[in-house]
Short mmCIF file of C-alpha atoms in Angstrom, two decimals:
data_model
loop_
_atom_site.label_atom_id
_atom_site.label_comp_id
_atom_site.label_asym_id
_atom_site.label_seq_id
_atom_site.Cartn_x
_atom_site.Cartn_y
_atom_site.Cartn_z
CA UNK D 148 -22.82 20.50 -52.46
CA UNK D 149 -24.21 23.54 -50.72
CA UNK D 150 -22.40 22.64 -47.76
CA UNK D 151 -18.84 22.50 -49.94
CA UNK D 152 -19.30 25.92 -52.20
CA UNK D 153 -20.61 27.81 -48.85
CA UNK D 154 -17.37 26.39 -46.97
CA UNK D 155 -14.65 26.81 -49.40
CA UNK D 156 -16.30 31.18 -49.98
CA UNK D 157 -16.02 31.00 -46.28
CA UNK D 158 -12.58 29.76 -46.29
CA UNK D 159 -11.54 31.94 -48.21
CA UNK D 160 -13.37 34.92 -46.17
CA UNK D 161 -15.38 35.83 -49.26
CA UNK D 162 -18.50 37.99 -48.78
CA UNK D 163 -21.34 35.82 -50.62
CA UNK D 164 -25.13 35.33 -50.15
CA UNK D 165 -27.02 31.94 -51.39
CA UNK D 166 -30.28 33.17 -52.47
CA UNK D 167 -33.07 31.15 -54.51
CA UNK D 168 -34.85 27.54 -53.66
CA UNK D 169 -31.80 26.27 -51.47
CA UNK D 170 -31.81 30.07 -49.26
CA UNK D 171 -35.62 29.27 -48.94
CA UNK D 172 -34.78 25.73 -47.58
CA UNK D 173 -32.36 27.41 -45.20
CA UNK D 174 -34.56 29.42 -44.52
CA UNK D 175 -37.52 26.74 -43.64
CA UNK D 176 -35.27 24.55 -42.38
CA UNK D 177 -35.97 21.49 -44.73
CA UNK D 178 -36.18 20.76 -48.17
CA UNK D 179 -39.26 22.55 -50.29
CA UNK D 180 -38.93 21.09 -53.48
CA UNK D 181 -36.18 19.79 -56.01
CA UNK D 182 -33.31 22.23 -57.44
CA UNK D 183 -31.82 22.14 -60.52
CA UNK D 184 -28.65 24.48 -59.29
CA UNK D 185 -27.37 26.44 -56.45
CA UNK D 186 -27.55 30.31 -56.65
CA UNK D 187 -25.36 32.14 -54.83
CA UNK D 188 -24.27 36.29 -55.33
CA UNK D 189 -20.75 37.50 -54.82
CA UNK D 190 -18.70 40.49 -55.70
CA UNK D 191 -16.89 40.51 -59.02
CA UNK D 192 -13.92 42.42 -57.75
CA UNK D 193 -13.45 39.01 -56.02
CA UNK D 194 -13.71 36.64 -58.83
CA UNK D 195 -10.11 35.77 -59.50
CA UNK D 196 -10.30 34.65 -55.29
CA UNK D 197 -13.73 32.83 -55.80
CA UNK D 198 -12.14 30.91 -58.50
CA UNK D 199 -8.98 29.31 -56.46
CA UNK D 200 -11.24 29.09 -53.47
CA UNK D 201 -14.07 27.00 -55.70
CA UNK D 202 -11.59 25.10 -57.70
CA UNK D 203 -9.58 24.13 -54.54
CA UNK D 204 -12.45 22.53 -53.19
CA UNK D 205 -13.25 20.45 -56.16
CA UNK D 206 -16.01 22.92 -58.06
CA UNK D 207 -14.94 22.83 -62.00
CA UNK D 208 -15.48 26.06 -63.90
CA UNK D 209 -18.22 25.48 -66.95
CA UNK D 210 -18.90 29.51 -68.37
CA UNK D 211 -21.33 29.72 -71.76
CA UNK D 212 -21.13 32.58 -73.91
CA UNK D 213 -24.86 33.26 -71.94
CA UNK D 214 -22.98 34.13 -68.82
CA UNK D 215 -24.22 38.13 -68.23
CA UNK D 216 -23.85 38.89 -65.18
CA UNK D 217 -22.25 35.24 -63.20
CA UNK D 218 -20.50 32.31 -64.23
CA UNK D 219 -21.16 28.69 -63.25
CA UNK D 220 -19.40 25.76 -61.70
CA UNK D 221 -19.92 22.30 -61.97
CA UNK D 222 -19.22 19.05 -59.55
CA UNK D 223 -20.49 15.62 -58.84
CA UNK D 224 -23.37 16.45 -61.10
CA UNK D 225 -24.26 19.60 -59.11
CA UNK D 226 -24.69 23.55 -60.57
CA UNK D 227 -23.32 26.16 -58.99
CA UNK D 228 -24.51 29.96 -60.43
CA UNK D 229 -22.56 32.73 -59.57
CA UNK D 230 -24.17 36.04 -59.56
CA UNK D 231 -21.97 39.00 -59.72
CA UNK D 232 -22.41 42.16 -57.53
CA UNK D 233 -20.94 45.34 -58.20
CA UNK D 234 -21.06 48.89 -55.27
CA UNK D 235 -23.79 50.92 -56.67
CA UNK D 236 -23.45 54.73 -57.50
CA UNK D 237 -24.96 55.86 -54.13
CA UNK D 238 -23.49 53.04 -52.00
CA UNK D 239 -25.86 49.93 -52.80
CA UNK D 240 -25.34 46.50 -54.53
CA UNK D 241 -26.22 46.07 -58.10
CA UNK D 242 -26.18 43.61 -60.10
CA UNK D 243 -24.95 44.77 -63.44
CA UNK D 244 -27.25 43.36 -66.54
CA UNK D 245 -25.94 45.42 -69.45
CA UNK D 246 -28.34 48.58 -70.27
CA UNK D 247 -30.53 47.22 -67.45
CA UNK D 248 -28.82 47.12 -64.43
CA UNK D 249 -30.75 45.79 -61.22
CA UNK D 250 -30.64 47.82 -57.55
CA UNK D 251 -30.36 45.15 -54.76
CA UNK D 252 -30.13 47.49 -52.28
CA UNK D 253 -29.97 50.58 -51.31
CA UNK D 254 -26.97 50.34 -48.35
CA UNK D 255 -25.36 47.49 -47.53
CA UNK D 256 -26.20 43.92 -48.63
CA UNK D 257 -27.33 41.80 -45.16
CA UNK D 258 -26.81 38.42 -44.33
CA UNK D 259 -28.08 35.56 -42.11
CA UNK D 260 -26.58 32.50 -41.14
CA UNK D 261 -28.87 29.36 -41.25
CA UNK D 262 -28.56 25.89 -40.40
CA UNK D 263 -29.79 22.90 -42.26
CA UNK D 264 -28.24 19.51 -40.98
CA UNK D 265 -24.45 20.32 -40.14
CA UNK D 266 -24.79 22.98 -42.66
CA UNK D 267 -24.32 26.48 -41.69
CA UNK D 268 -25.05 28.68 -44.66
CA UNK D 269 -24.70 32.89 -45.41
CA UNK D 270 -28.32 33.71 -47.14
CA UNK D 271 -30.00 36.89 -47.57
CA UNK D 272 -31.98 37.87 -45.25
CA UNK D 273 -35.36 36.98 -44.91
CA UNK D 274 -36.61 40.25 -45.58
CA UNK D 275 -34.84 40.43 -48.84
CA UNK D 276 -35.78 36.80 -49.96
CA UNK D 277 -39.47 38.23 -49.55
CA UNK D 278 -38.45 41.22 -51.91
CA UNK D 279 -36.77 39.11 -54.48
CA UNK D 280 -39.53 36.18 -54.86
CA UNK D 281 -42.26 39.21 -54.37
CA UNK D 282 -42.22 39.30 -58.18
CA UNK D 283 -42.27 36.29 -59.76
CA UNK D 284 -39.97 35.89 -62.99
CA UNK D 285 -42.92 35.75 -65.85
CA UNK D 286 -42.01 32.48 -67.29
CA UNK D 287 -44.36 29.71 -66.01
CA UNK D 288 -41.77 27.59 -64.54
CA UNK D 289 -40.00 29.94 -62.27
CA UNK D 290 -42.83 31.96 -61.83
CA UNK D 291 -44.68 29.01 -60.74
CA UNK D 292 -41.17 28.28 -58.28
CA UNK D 293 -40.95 32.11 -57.15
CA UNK D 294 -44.79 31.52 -56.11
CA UNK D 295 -44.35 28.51 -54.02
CA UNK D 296 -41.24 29.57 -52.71
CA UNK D 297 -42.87 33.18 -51.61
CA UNK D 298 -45.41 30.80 -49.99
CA UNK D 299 -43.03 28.95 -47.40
CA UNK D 300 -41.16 31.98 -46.92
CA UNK D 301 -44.14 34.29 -45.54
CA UNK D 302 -45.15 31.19 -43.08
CA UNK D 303 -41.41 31.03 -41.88
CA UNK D 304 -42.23 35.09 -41.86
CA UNK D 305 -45.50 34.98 -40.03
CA UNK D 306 -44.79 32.26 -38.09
CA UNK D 307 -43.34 33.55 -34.12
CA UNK D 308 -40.46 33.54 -33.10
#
C-alpha cells in the first residue's frame, strides 16, 4: 500500500514526503517493526489534487472530526495519514496545529528517494528523520516507537557509505 499512495502522489506530480516507521524502513532498507498506518506530509493548497489522485487509485477517504492538521484514507485494510503543510512566514514548511503551529524547516522541505523491493519512495531526508524522531512523542507507545526508530536510523547514519 505504500507502493500505491507513493505512485498515484507521483502520478499526479504532487510534492509529498512519507515520514514515520515506513520512511525509517526506507530508509534501512527492510522492515523494523509492524505499522499501524502510513504517514505521509503534503501541501494543503494541493488537497483537492491529492484527493482525485488517491481516490483514482483505489484509497477511500475516512476524515474524523479529530482531523487537525491531515485527513486519512483507507484501503484493503491499510491507513493512510495525511499531514498538511503550509509555506511558512519566512519561507519554511509548517505544519499548522491551531495556536501551536510546528516549524519543519527553515527553507525548503528536502527529499530522498529510497528503494525497498520494486518500491521507489519520496521520504525526508535522513537528516530530518533524525530531527523529527530526536524527540520522542511523550506517550509510552510512540515514544517507545520514536526510540527504536531513532535507533536504526543513527546506524543507517553512522554506518559508511
Amino acid at each position: 500500500m505504500v507502493g500505491s499512495a507513493s505512485d498515484a502522489l507521483d502520478g499526479a506530480g504532487l510534492e509529498h514526503w512519507f515520514f514515520g516507521g515506513w520512511a525509517v524502513d526506507l530508509w534501512v532498507g527492510r522492515l523494523t517493526r509492524p505499522h499501524e498506518d502510513i504517514d505521509v506530509l503534503v501541501w494543503r493548497r494541493d488537497e483537492q489534487r491529492i484527493h482525485e489522485a488517491l481516490q483514482g487509485a483505489g484509497w477511500v477517504h475516512t476524515p474524523t472530526p479529530a482531523d487537525l492538521v491531515g485527513t486519512n484514507y483507507a484501503r484493503d485494510g491499510y491507513e493512510l495519514q495525511l499531514t498538511f503543510l503550509v509555506p511558512g512566514d519566512t519561507g519554511g514548511v509548517v505544519v499548522p496545529v491551531p495556536e501551536q503551529p510546528i516549524v519543519l524547516s527553515s527553507g525548503p522541505l528536502a527529499f530522498a528517494r529510497r528503494n525497498l523491493g520494486d518500491m521507489s519512495v519520496r521520504v525526508l531526508t535522513l537528516e530530518m528523520m533524525l530531527a523529527t524522531k530526536g524527540t520522542p512523542r511523550p506517550d509510552e507507545v510512540g515514544g517507545g516507537k520514536d526510540r527504536a526508530d531513532l535507533a536504526v536510523l543513527r546506524s543507517v547514519a553512522e554506518s559508511p557509505s
